[in-house]
Amino acid sequence: MKNTIDYLVDLLSIPSPTGNTKAVMEYVHNELIALGLTPYFTNKKALVLTLPGKDSSKGICLSAHVDTLGAMVRSVKENGRLRLTQIGGYNWETVEGQEVYVETHEGKKYTGTILIDTASKHIFSAAEESPRNDLHMELRLDEVVKNPEDVKALGICAGDYVCYIPEVQVTESGFIKSRHLDDKACVAALLTIAGKLKDTELPYDIHFFISNYEEVGHGSSAGVPENTITMLALDMACVGDDLNGDEQKCTICAKDSSGPYDYDVKNHLIDLARKHQIPYTVDIYPYYGSDASAAQRAGGNFKAGLIGPGVDASHNKERTHSDAIQATVDLAILFAKNPL
Ligand SMILES: [Zn+2]
């Protein structure tokens, strides 16, 4: 069986902006099959796996999302540069200089770089004053294109996906640096958890829900198995000013923008972490929503909880540590074995 970081590096290396997740979902599907398990796709193309428990009238749903930030071609400028529209919520500053590829309808891939339209310091002395917004950020293709006709001849048009090329690094000190650790760190965690629980006697069914539209707010709004009594979302934890998140700990989220998570579930998670010496912290996220809260908003009649590894510089140049992912794996397994 692969270890969690092996899974993570594989996952990070398969770009999957929201709506374009087929390749990465096939990877997750195949890895679960390789473990001898039988996942299935929902109509919405989320991936679900159930490990049957002793009492199958109740289920615990562990979720993570495999979709990430990205962009789409919006139009072609007169000079052959591309205007983009964002997929997911982020600041344009965070992708200035980002290497990307454009994927055409025919499946061709063309590389390029996201730049501000005043990128050259030798021409624009006050380039720093240019607003970083969708009017001024552009994609420079690595092709000889000087006008919209040249771009059209490549087969590039509005609606084509722009995927950010991940720059994955695993350091000897245990850090993982890459875009899209949100939430692939937790998808990797779920693969490990499935491998560890598959031959374990479990009190209730344990469902694994890999969602594919979280970054746009409705990842798990449909398809969560009927007998779910608690949905525990595994998603990145915020690290930064005024917060308790830590790149070497698992955060138990008490409240985010969607409101408080279930009080009993939160307390149970804290008790489990304390009892088993799992490095944890409890936190409140000011600008955040999860698949668990999205599923509740869609009418899900179950309790919700949220845990995850601390990720520094979220929706930017992200970084976490293997300790935090391990703590998240351990806490989720404890919850599966001691469900609420
Ligand atoms: Zn996320």
CSV table of N, CA, C and O and ligand atoms in Angstrom, one decimal, residues 65 182-183 214-215 235-236 288, ligand 1:
chain,number,residue,atom,x,y,z
A,65,HIS,N,-12.5,17.1,-0.8
A,65,HIS,CA,-12.8,17.5,-2.2
A,65,HIS,C,-11.5,17.5,-3.1
A,65,HIS,O,-10.4,17.8,-2.6
A,182,ASP,N,-5.1,22.2,-0.5
A,182,ASP,CA,-6.5,22.3,-0.3
A,182,ASP,C,-7.2,21.7,-1.5
A,182,ASP,O,-7.2,22.4,-2.6
A,183,ASP,N,-7.7,20.6,-1.5
A,183,ASP,CA,-7.9,19.7,-0.4
A,183,ASP,C,-7.3,18.4,-0.7
A,183,ASP,O,-7.7,17.3,-0.1
A,214,GLU,N,-16.5,21.5,-4.7
A,214,GLU,CA,-16.5,22.2,-3.4
A,214,GLU,C,-16.0,23.6,-3.6
A,214,GLU,O,-16.6,24.5,-2.9
A,215,GLU,N,-15.1,23.9,-4.5
A,215,GLU,CA,-14.5,25.3,-4.6
A,215,GLU,C,-15.6,26.3,-5.1
A,215,GLU,O,-15.4,27.5,-5.0
A,235,ASP,N,-10.9,18.9,5.5
A,235,ASP,CA,-10.5,20.0,4.6
A,235,ASP,C,-9.4,20.8,5.3
A,235,ASP,O,-9.3,20.8,6.5
A,236,MET,N,-8.7,21.5,4.5
A,236,MET,CA,-7.5,22.2,5.0
A,236,MET,C,-7.9,23.1,6.2
A,236,MET,O,-9.0,23.7,6.2
A,288,TYR,N,-14.8,30.9,5.3
A,288,TYR,CA,-14.6,29.5,5.0
A,288,TYR,C,-16.0,28.8,5.0
A,288,TYR,O,-16.8,29.2,5.8
B,1,ZN,ZN,-11.0,23.1,0.7
